[in-house]
mmCIF file of C-alpha atoms in Angstrom:
data_model
loop_
_atom_site.group_PDB
_atom_site.id
_atom_site.type_symbol
_atom_site.label_atom_id
_atom_site.label_comp_id
_atom_site.label_asym_id
_atom_site.label_seq_id
_atom_site.Cartn_x
_atom_site.Cartn_y
_atom_site.Cartn_z
ATOM 1 C CA UNK A 471 53.215 126.106 130.025
ATOM 2 C CA UNK A 472 53.513 122.488 130.961
ATOM 3 C CA UNK A 473 53.672 120.870 127.543
ATOM 4 C CA UNK A 474 55.948 123.473 126.058
ATOM 5 C CA UNK A 475 58.281 123.565 129.005
ATOM 6 C CA UNK A 476 58.827 119.782 129.255
ATOM 7 C CA UNK A 477 59.540 119.521 125.408
ATOM 8 C CA UNK A 478 62.397 120.701 123.322
ATOM 9 C CA UNK A 479 65.360 119.844 121.355
ATOM 10 C CA UNK A 480 68.114 117.545 122.635
ATOM 11 C CA UNK A 481 71.857 118.094 122.419
ATOM 12 C CA UNK A 482 72.344 116.274 119.180
ATOM 13 C CA UNK A 483 70.016 118.739 117.325
ATOM 14 C CA UNK A 484 71.643 121.592 119.053
ATOM 15 C CA UNK A 485 74.994 120.401 117.763
ATOM 16 C CA UNK A 486 73.460 120.411 114.282
ATOM 17 C CA UNK A 487 72.144 124.023 114.875
ATOM 18 C CA UNK A 488 75.678 125.077 115.984
ATOM 19 C CA UNK A 489 76.977 123.674 112.834
ATOM 20 C CA UNK A 490 74.441 125.326 110.825
ATOM 21 C CA UNK A 491 75.480 128.654 112.029
ATOM 22 C CA UNK A 492 78.974 128.213 110.501
ATOM 23 C CA UNK A 493 79.904 130.060 107.344
ATOM 24 C CA UNK A 494 80.846 126.754 105.689
ATOM 25 C CA UNK A 495 77.590 125.042 105.879
ATOM 26 C CA UNK A 496 77.588 121.259 104.989
ATOM 27 C CA UNK A 497 74.097 120.032 105.027
ATOM 28 C CA UNK A 498 71.659 122.896 105.964
ATOM 29 C CA UNK A 499 69.874 125.510 103.722
ATOM 30 C CA UNK A 500 71.570 128.912 103.687
ATOM 31 C CA UNK A 501 68.846 131.420 103.720
ATOM 32 C CA UNK A 502 66.919 130.439 106.905
ATOM 33 C CA UNK A 503 69.869 130.136 109.236
ATOM 34 C CA UNK A 504 70.145 133.996 109.469
ATOM 35 C CA UNK A 505 67.674 134.347 112.246
ATOM 36 C CA UNK A 506 68.958 134.467 115.838
ATOM 37 C CA UNK A 507 68.419 130.709 116.403
ATOM 38 C CA UNK A 508 69.731 130.399 120.026
ATOM 39 C CA UNK A 509 67.789 133.503 121.233
ATOM 40 C CA UNK A 510 64.559 132.312 119.623
ATOM 41 C CA UNK A 511 65.148 128.760 121.183
ATOM 42 C CA UNK A 512 65.751 130.383 124.592
ATOM 43 C CA UNK A 513 62.332 131.997 124.525
ATOM 44 C CA UNK A 514 60.688 128.670 125.226
ATOM 45 C CA UNK A 515 61.522 129.341 128.789
ATOM 46 C CA UNK A 516 60.131 132.837 128.616
ATOM 47 C CA UNK A 517 56.986 132.236 126.561
ATOM 48 C CA UNK A 518 53.517 132.987 128.229
ATOM 49 C CA UNK A 519 51.376 129.955 129.141
ATOM 50 C CA UNK A 520 48.844 130.986 126.336
ATOM 51 C CA UNK A 521 51.218 129.571 123.731
ATOM 52 C CA UNK A 522 52.121 126.347 125.683
ATOM 53 C CA UNK A 523 50.215 124.025 123.313
ATOM 54 C CA UNK A 524 51.663 125.618 120.218
ATOM 55 C CA UNK A 525 55.254 125.206 121.311
ATOM 56 C CA UNK A 526 54.547 121.762 122.690
ATOM 57 C CA UNK A 527 52.896 120.626 119.428
ATOM 58 C CA UNK A 528 55.918 122.025 117.529
ATOM 59 C CA UNK A 529 58.329 120.263 120.000
ATOM 60 C CA UNK A 530 56.413 116.865 119.203
ATOM 61 C CA UNK A 531 56.757 117.418 115.470
ATOM 62 C CA UNK A 532 60.513 118.132 115.935
ATOM 63 C CA UNK A 533 60.909 115.045 118.232
ATOM 64 C CA UNK A 534 59.383 112.872 115.339
ATOM 65 C CA UNK A 535 61.638 114.464 112.947
ATOM 66 C CA UNK A 536 64.895 114.180 114.805
ATOM 67 C CA UNK A 537 64.624 111.018 116.790
ATOM 68 C CA UNK A 538 66.164 108.749 114.041
ATOM 69 C CA UNK A 539 69.081 111.087 114.087
ATOM 70 C CA UNK A 540 69.330 110.962 117.943
ATOM 71 C CA UNK A 541 69.597 107.174 117.773
ATOM 72 C CA UNK A 542 72.498 107.180 115.381
ATOM 73 C CA UNK A 543 74.637 109.647 117.591
ATOM 74 C CA UNK A 544 77.009 107.769 120.015
ATOM 75 C CA UNK A 545 76.164 109.752 123.092
ATOM 76 C CA UNK A 546 78.976 107.911 124.965
ATOM 77 C CA UNK A 547 81.709 109.135 122.729
ATOM 78 C CA UNK A 548 84.446 111.017 124.322
ATOM 79 C CA UNK A 549 84.504 113.396 121.458
ATOM 80 C CA UNK A 550 81.964 115.560 123.162
ATOM 81 C CA UNK A 551 84.548 116.420 125.908
ATOM 82 C CA UNK A 552 86.891 117.908 123.190
ATOM 83 C CA UNK A 553 87.048 121.479 122.148
ATOM 84 C CA UNK A 554 85.162 122.065 118.850
ATOM 85 C CA UNK A 555 88.441 123.175 117.151
ATOM 86 C CA UNK A 556 91.292 125.057 118.593
ATOM 87 C CA UNK A 557 91.431 125.148 122.352
ATOM 88 C CA UNK A 558 90.386 128.592 123.504
ATOM 89 C CA UNK A 559 89.375 128.527 127.098
ATOM 90 C CA UNK A 560 88.741 132.308 127.502
ATOM 91 C CA UNK A 561 86.738 132.459 124.217
ATOM 92 C CA UNK A 562 84.777 129.350 125.354
ATOM 93 C CA UNK A 563 83.931 131.109 128.475
ATOM 94 C CA UNK A 564 82.437 133.941 126.578
ATOM 95 C CA UNK A 565 80.021 131.491 124.952
ATOM 96 C CA UNK A 566 79.089 129.905 128.331
ATOM 97 C CA UNK A 567 78.565 133.337 129.766
ATOM 98 C CA UNK A 568 75.946 133.961 127.057
ATOM 99 C CA UNK A 569 74.103 130.726 128.211
ATOM 100 C CA UNK A 570 74.310 131.915 131.815
ATOM 101 C CA UNK A 571 72.969 135.256 130.967
ATOM 102 C CA UNK A 572 70.060 133.486 129.226
ATOM 103 C CA UNK A 573 69.391 131.262 132.198
ATOM 104 C CA UNK A 574 69.223 134.150 134.376
ATOM 105 C CA UNK A 575 66.595 135.920 132.247
ATOM 106 C CA UNK A 576 64.467 132.708 132.079
ATOM 107 C CA UNK A 577 61.422 131.936 134.081
ATOM 108 C CA UNK A 578 62.564 130.089 137.322
ATOM 109 C CA UNK A 579 59.467 127.789 137.134
ATOM 110 C CA UNK A 580 60.217 126.717 133.603
ATOM 111 C CA UNK A 581 63.878 126.209 134.505
ATOM 112 C CA UNK A 582 62.834 123.841 137.153
ATOM 113 C CA UNK A 583 60.444 122.007 134.829
ATOM 114 C CA UNK A 584 63.370 121.722 132.181
ATOM 115 C CA UNK A 585 65.612 120.202 134.867
ATOM 116 C CA UNK A 586 63.047 117.787 135.904
ATOM 117 C CA UNK A 587 62.474 116.786 132.183
ATOM 118 C CA UNK A 588 66.256 116.207 131.817
ATOM 119 C CA UNK A 589 66.355 114.022 134.814
ATOM 120 C CA UNK A 590 63.324 112.079 133.364
ATOM 121 C CA UNK A 591 65.121 111.727 130.118
ATOM 122 C CA UNK A 592 68.364 110.514 131.786
ATOM 123 C CA UNK A 593 66.185 107.877 133.666
ATOM 124 C CA UNK A 594 65.000 106.336 130.292
ATOM 125 C CA UNK A 595 68.411 106.064 128.702
ATOM 126 C CA UNK A 596 69.060 102.658 127.133
ATOM 127 C CA UNK A 597 71.073 100.906 124.461
ATOM 128 C CA UNK A 598 74.804 101.042 123.516
ATOM 129 C CA UNK A 599 74.501 104.622 122.292
ATOM 130 C CA UNK A 600 73.032 106.119 125.375
ATOM 131 C CA UNK A 601 69.873 107.550 123.851
ATOM 132 C CA UNK A 602 66.842 108.375 125.840
ATOM 133 C CA UNK A 603 63.357 107.241 125.127
ATOM 134 C CA UNK A 604 61.338 108.734 122.263
ATOM 135 C CA UNK A 605 58.903 110.315 124.730
ATOM 136 C CA UNK A 606 61.646 111.910 126.658
ATOM 137 C CA UNK A 607 63.744 112.960 123.615
ATOM 138 C CA UNK A 608 61.842 116.361 123.267
ATOM 139 C CA UNK A 609 64.515 118.302 125.413
ATOM 140 C CA UNK A 610 66.187 121.581 124.573
ATOM 141 C CA UNK A 611 69.840 122.673 124.634
ATOM 142 C CA UNK A 612 70.659 126.139 123.556
ATOM 143 C CA UNK A 613 73.708 127.232 121.526
ATOM 144 C CA UNK A 614 74.801 130.767 121.122
ATOM 145 C CA UNK A 615 78.253 132.180 120.504
ATOM 146 C CA UNK A 616 79.445 128.679 120.057
ATOM 147 C CA UNK A 617 80.205 129.332 116.412
ATOM 148 C CA UNK A 618 83.120 131.560 117.321
ATOM 149 C CA UNK A 619 84.919 128.635 118.771
ATOM 150 C CA UNK A 620 83.779 125.934 116.459
ATOM 151 C CA UNK A 621 86.175 124.884 113.673
ATOM 152 C CA UNK A 622 84.553 124.927 110.219
ATOM 153 C CA UNK A 623 85.455 121.231 109.649
ATOM 154 C CA UNK A 624 83.278 120.047 112.692
ATOM 155 C CA UNK A 625 80.041 119.820 110.857
ATOM 156 C CA UNK A 626 81.272 117.672 108.046
ATOM 157 C CA UNK A 627 82.914 115.253 110.547
ATOM 158 C CA UNK A 628 80.037 115.097 112.862
ATOM 159 C CA UNK A 629 77.604 114.415 109.882
ATOM 160 C CA UNK A 630 79.923 111.632 108.831
ATOM 161 C CA UNK A 631 79.141 109.748 112.057
ATOM 162 C CA UNK A 632 75.313 109.479 111.366
ATOM 163 C CA UNK A 633 73.132 109.042 108.515
ATOM 164 C CA UNK A 634 73.157 112.270 106.430
ATOM 165 C CA UNK A 635 69.445 112.420 105.479
ATOM 166 C CA UNK A 636 68.508 111.803 109.129
ATOM 167 C CA UNK A 637 70.764 114.736 110.195
ATOM 168 C CA UNK A 638 69.206 117.012 107.458
ATOM 169 C CA UNK A 639 65.709 115.989 108.559
ATOM 170 C CA UNK A 640 66.555 116.750 112.180
ATOM 171 C CA UNK A 641 67.938 120.226 111.314
ATOM 172 C CA UNK A 642 64.839 121.017 109.165
ATOM 173 C CA UNK A 643 62.641 120.059 112.089
ATOM 174 C CA UNK A 644 64.645 122.333 114.389
ATOM 175 C CA UNK A 645 64.275 125.291 111.965
ATOM 176 C CA UNK A 646 60.537 124.920 111.929
ATOM 177 C CA UNK A 647 60.465 124.484 115.710
ATOM 178 C CA UNK A 648 62.568 127.712 116.038
ATOM 179 C CA UNK A 649 60.029 129.645 114.047
ATOM 180 C CA UNK A 650 57.223 128.781 116.413
ATOM 181 C CA UNK A 651 59.369 129.501 119.549
ATOM 182 C CA UNK A 652 60.401 132.847 118.146
ATOM 183 C CA UNK A 653 56.876 133.892 117.212
ATOM 184 C CA UNK A 654 55.962 133.224 120.815
ATOM 185 C CA UNK A 655 58.939 134.867 122.521
ATOM 186 C CA UNK A 656 58.324 137.299 125.321
ATOM 187 C CA UNK A 657 59.316 141.014 124.887
ATOM 188 C CA UNK A 658 61.197 141.241 128.198
ATOM 189 C CA UNK A 659 63.152 139.019 130.399
ATOM 190 C CA UNK A 660 61.933 138.273 133.891
ATOM 191 C CA UNK A 661 62.906 140.623 136.723
ATOM 192 C CA UNK A 662 66.337 140.706 138.232
ATOM 193 C CA UNK A 663 66.858 138.527 141.380
ATOM 194 C CA UNK A 664 66.560 139.828 144.888
ATOM 195 C CA UNK A 665 69.925 139.294 146.392
ATOM 196 C CA UNK A 666 70.002 138.713 150.156
ATOM 197 C CA UNK A 667 72.527 140.833 152.316
ATOM 198 C CA UNK A 668 73.774 140.769 155.884
ATOM 199 C CA UNK A 669 73.061 137.105 156.403
ATOM 200 C CA UNK A 670 75.376 134.516 157.916
ATOM 201 C CA UNK A 671 76.092 132.915 154.681
ATOM 202 C CA UNK A 672 77.223 136.229 153.146
ATOM 203 C CA UNK A 673 79.577 136.728 156.180
ATOM 204 C CA UNK A 674 80.950 133.234 155.926
ATOM 205 C CA UNK A 675 81.558 133.686 152.170
ATOM 206 C CA UNK A 676 83.660 136.666 152.849
ATOM 207 C CA UNK A 677 85.745 134.610 155.281
ATOM 208 C CA UNK A 678 86.050 131.724 152.795
ATOM 209 C CA UNK A 679 87.008 134.043 149.911
ATOM 210 C CA UNK A 680 89.729 135.770 151.924
ATOM 211 C CA UNK A 681 91.137 132.390 152.868
ATOM 212 C CA UNK A 682 90.912 130.787 149.466
ATOM 213 C CA UNK A 683 91.655 133.662 147.018
ATOM 214 C CA UNK A 684 95.413 132.836 146.944
ATOM 215 C CA UNK A 685 94.605 129.247 146.082
ATOM 216 C CA UNK A 686 92.405 130.466 143.311
ATOM 217 C CA UNK A 687 95.155 132.448 141.842
ATOM 218 C CA UNK A 688 97.501 129.304 141.839
ATOM 219 C CA UNK A 689 95.187 127.395 139.686
ATOM 220 C CA UNK A 690 95.905 127.173 135.925
ATOM 221 C CA UNK A 691 92.338 127.990 134.608
ATOM 222 C CA UNK A 692 93.465 127.723 131.088
ATOM 223 C CA UNK A 693 94.638 124.202 131.198
ATOM 224 C CA UNK A 694 92.932 121.582 129.154
ATOM 225 C CA UNK A 695 92.891 119.126 132.071
ATOM 226 C CA UNK A 696 89.181 120.023 132.789
ATOM 227 C CA UNK A 697 88.206 118.513 129.339
ATOM 228 C CA UNK A 698 89.749 115.152 130.341
ATOM 229 C CA UNK A 699 87.331 112.224 131.157
ATOM 230 C CA UNK A 700 87.421 110.984 134.734
ATOM 231 C CA UNK A 701 89.857 108.162 134.868
ATOM 232 C CA UNK A 702 88.317 104.622 134.875
ATOM 233 C CA UNK A 703 84.768 105.950 134.471
ATOM 234 C CA UNK A 704 82.449 105.457 131.544
ATOM 235 C CA UNK A 705 80.108 108.127 130.236
ATOM 236 C CA UNK A 706 76.926 106.347 131.581
ATOM 237 C CA UNK A 707 78.591 106.258 135.074
ATOM 238 C CA UNK A 708 79.486 109.928 135.118
ATOM 239 C CA UNK A 709 75.993 110.712 133.722
ATOM 240 C CA UNK A 710 74.425 109.252 136.755
ATOM 241 C CA UNK A 711 76.401 111.684 139.005
ATOM 242 C CA UNK A 712 75.350 114.581 136.695
ATOM 243 C CA UNK A 713 71.784 113.444 137.144
ATOM 244 C CA UNK A 714 71.971 113.978 140.924
ATOM 245 C CA UNK A 715 73.128 117.561 140.179
ATOM 246 C CA UNK A 716 70.285 118.149 137.920
ATOM 247 C CA UNK A 717 67.835 116.898 140.575
ATOM 248 C CA UNK A 718 69.497 119.182 143.089
ATOM 249 C CA UNK A 719 69.162 122.095 140.684
ATOM 250 C CA UNK A 720 65.405 121.403 140.280
ATOM 251 C CA UNK A 721 65.028 121.786 144.000
ATOM 252 C CA UNK A 722 66.643 125.144 144.449
ATOM 253 C CA UNK A 723 64.975 128.367 145.200
ATOM 254 C CA UNK A 724 64.238 130.162 141.819
ATOM 255 C CA UNK A 725 65.123 133.676 142.969
ATOM 256 C CA UNK A 726 68.548 132.443 144.480
ATOM 257 C CA UNK A 727 69.248 130.493 141.268
ATOM 258 C CA UNK A 728 68.733 133.519 139.205
ATOM 259 C CA UNK A 729 70.994 135.499 141.648
ATOM 260 C CA UNK A 730 73.629 132.940 141.350
ATOM 261 C CA UNK A 731 73.544 133.015 137.563
ATOM 262 C CA UNK A 732 73.823 136.799 137.652
ATOM 263 C CA UNK A 733 76.703 136.662 140.070
ATOM 264 C CA UNK A 734 78.627 134.232 137.761
ATOM 265 C CA UNK A 735 77.948 136.516 134.795
ATOM 266 C CA UNK A 736 79.434 139.489 136.614
ATOM 267 C CA UNK A 737 82.471 137.383 137.727
ATOM 268 C CA UNK A 738 83.051 136.253 134.172
ATOM 269 C CA UNK A 739 83.183 139.912 133.174
ATOM 270 C CA UNK A 740 86.073 140.693 135.506
ATOM 271 C CA UNK A 741 88.343 137.796 134.772
ATOM 272 C CA UNK A 742 91.964 138.666 133.775
ATOM 273 C CA UNK A 743 94.241 137.036 131.216
ATOM 274 C CA UNK A 744 94.839 134.088 133.456
ATOM 275 C CA UNK A 745 91.079 133.283 133.940
ATOM 276 C CA UNK A 746 90.807 134.639 137.489
ATOM 277 C CA UNK A 747 87.909 136.815 138.494
ATOM 278 C CA UNK A 748 88.203 139.691 140.982
ATOM 279 C CA UNK A 749 88.225 139.061 144.700
ATOM 280 C CA UNK A 750 84.872 140.882 145.096
ATOM 281 C CA UNK A 751 83.099 138.939 142.331
ATOM 282 C CA UNK A 752 84.581 135.678 143.756
ATOM 283 C CA UNK A 753 83.214 136.388 147.174
ATOM 284 C CA UNK A 754 79.731 137.165 145.616
ATOM 285 C CA UNK A 755 79.760 133.769 143.716
ATOM 286 C CA UNK A 756 80.616 131.933 146.832
ATOM 287 C CA UNK A 757 77.777 133.695 148.722
ATOM 288 C CA UNK A 758 75.361 132.934 145.929
ATOM 289 C CA UNK A 759 76.289 129.282 145.897
ATOM 290 C CA UNK A 760 76.124 128.978 149.666
ATOM 291 C CA UNK A 761 72.521 130.386 149.645
ATOM 292 C CA UNK A 762 71.569 127.963 146.802
ATOM 293 C CA UNK A 763 72.840 124.933 148.599
ATOM 294 C CA UNK A 764 71.057 126.134 151.864
ATOM 295 C CA UNK A 765 67.761 126.208 149.841
ATOM 296 C CA UNK A 766 67.968 122.517 149.126
ATOM 297 C CA UNK A 767 67.373 119.615 151.595
ATOM 298 C CA UNK A 768 70.585 118.132 153.098
ATOM 299 C CA UNK A 769 69.684 114.535 151.761
ATOM 300 C CA UNK A 770 69.713 116.024 148.179
ATOM 301 C CA UNK A 771 73.116 117.762 148.768
ATOM 302 C CA UNK A 772 74.581 114.511 150.007
ATOM 303 C CA UNK A 773 73.199 112.547 147.077
ATOM 304 C CA UNK A 774 75.396 114.826 144.820
ATOM 305 C CA UNK A 775 78.397 114.463 147.186
ATOM 306 C CA UNK A 776 78.221 110.684 147.326
ATOM 307 C CA UNK A 777 77.552 110.282 143.604
ATOM 308 C CA UNK A 778 80.657 112.397 142.769
ATOM 309 C CA UNK A 779 82.779 110.632 145.346
ATOM 310 C CA UNK A 780 81.876 107.494 143.467
ATOM 311 C CA UNK A 781 83.179 108.657 140.121
ATOM 312 C CA UNK A 782 86.143 110.675 141.048
ATOM 313 C CA UNK A 783 89.312 108.586 141.672
ATOM 314 C CA UNK A 784 91.638 109.576 144.458
ATOM 315 C CA UNK A 785 94.294 110.360 141.892
ATOM 316 C CA UNK A 786 92.200 113.231 140.764
ATOM 317 C CA UNK A 787 92.475 115.559 143.697
ATOM 318 C CA UNK A 788 96.087 114.340 144.420
ATOM 319 C CA UNK A 789 97.076 115.370 140.892
ATOM 320 C CA UNK A 790 95.234 118.852 141.301
ATOM 321 C CA UNK A 791 96.880 119.285 144.622
ATOM 322 C CA UNK A 792 100.422 118.767 143.189
ATOM 323 C CA UNK A 793 99.794 121.694 140.698
ATOM 324 C CA UNK A 794 99.321 124.470 143.377
ATOM 325 C CA UNK A 795 100.927 125.867 146.465
ATOM 326 C CA UNK A 796 100.109 123.199 149.099
ATOM 327 C CA UNK A 797 99.744 125.890 151.974
ATOM 328 C CA UNK A 798 97.234 127.757 149.844
ATOM 329 C CA UNK A 799 95.294 124.535 149.222
ATOM 330 C CA UNK A 800 95.162 123.643 152.781
ATOM 331 C CA UNK A 801 94.093 127.198 153.919
ATOM 332 C CA UNK A 802 91.349 127.040 151.129
ATOM 333 C CA UNK A 803 90.153 123.635 152.436
ATOM 334 C CA UNK A 804 89.897 124.918 156.061
ATOM 335 C CA UNK A 805 87.985 127.971 154.962
ATOM 336 C CA UNK A 806 85.566 125.660 152.946
ATOM 337 C CA UNK A 807 84.908 123.347 155.860
ATOM 338 C CA UNK A 808 84.005 126.377 158.080
ATOM 339 C CA UNK A 809 81.801 127.808 155.210
ATOM 340 C CA UNK A 810 80.158 124.463 154.822
ATOM 341 C CA UNK A 811 79.075 124.379 158.578
ATOM 342 C CA UNK A 812 77.447 127.821 158.258
ATOM 343 C CA UNK A 813 75.550 126.714 155.185
ATOM 344 C CA UNK A 814 74.525 123.450 156.850
ATOM 345 C CA UNK A 815 73.156 125.337 159.820
ATOM 346 C CA UNK A 816 71.059 127.564 157.510
ATOM 347 C CA UNK A 817 69.786 124.564 155.547
ATOM 348 C CA UNK A 818 66.068 123.942 155.309
#
């Protein structure tokens, strides 16, 4: 499903969708939003190839209806880093978990194509608002469970930042697109991942986890510091680093990517009141990430490392280091470097 997999809705329309799922609607028709919008949208990554043209044609129509709206959104605005209402990190994590679950159930090949489409769209961004080209605009972002953490006042405020009729047209286009995707949705998710066992990366992940778990428990996972913008960096500069991550993700092994998503989902299920997962689930996540990184060429991994080094000021790690037990942090770092060597030795 080449056409359908490369085309979908961008984040701005998804924001309108999330707003439309609120009880207090501001600019969307009431009766039609009752359907499971996010689940239907997710099916684009699970629809059989036979429906590729139908979904692709619907995505093109949505793009035509929503691009005016997209150009009005200031994608460089720091507002997108803020919580959409009351700061509720554990509730937000539940919403993220639903997205991870959906990703784990999606077709790995289509996930790869979606990542490549996002990379291409980032490459065509221009203008003061940071909007991609019309051709690359047809890209999907899925929202589910977001309504539980979104303040009812958000829709009206977001609409006030753009032309109202354009927002309404974009949302109507999304509803029509959603209907096409929902009609073509597969009945079952793809098979669970095959998780490797007894490998060197798994053994190294256990050593890393044992060495770093005290450090993990030192961290304040409920802090709002993770929503703060990187000091001294603009949104376009940060986006370039994110693009390198997307490229790396597109090159990862599909089965291992699914396994990592499943490991993260399980780990989220075992978090305590402080946001810390169990030691066993933490180990499983580390092993899954190590295997993922090993499935990607070293040059691609270093592109991510170097791009992040370019946008993260030295004050950031120093500040984070000051908030934990320094001995635990040093032990975790030593464990990580050893783990990194094992992963690198296994890299293709």
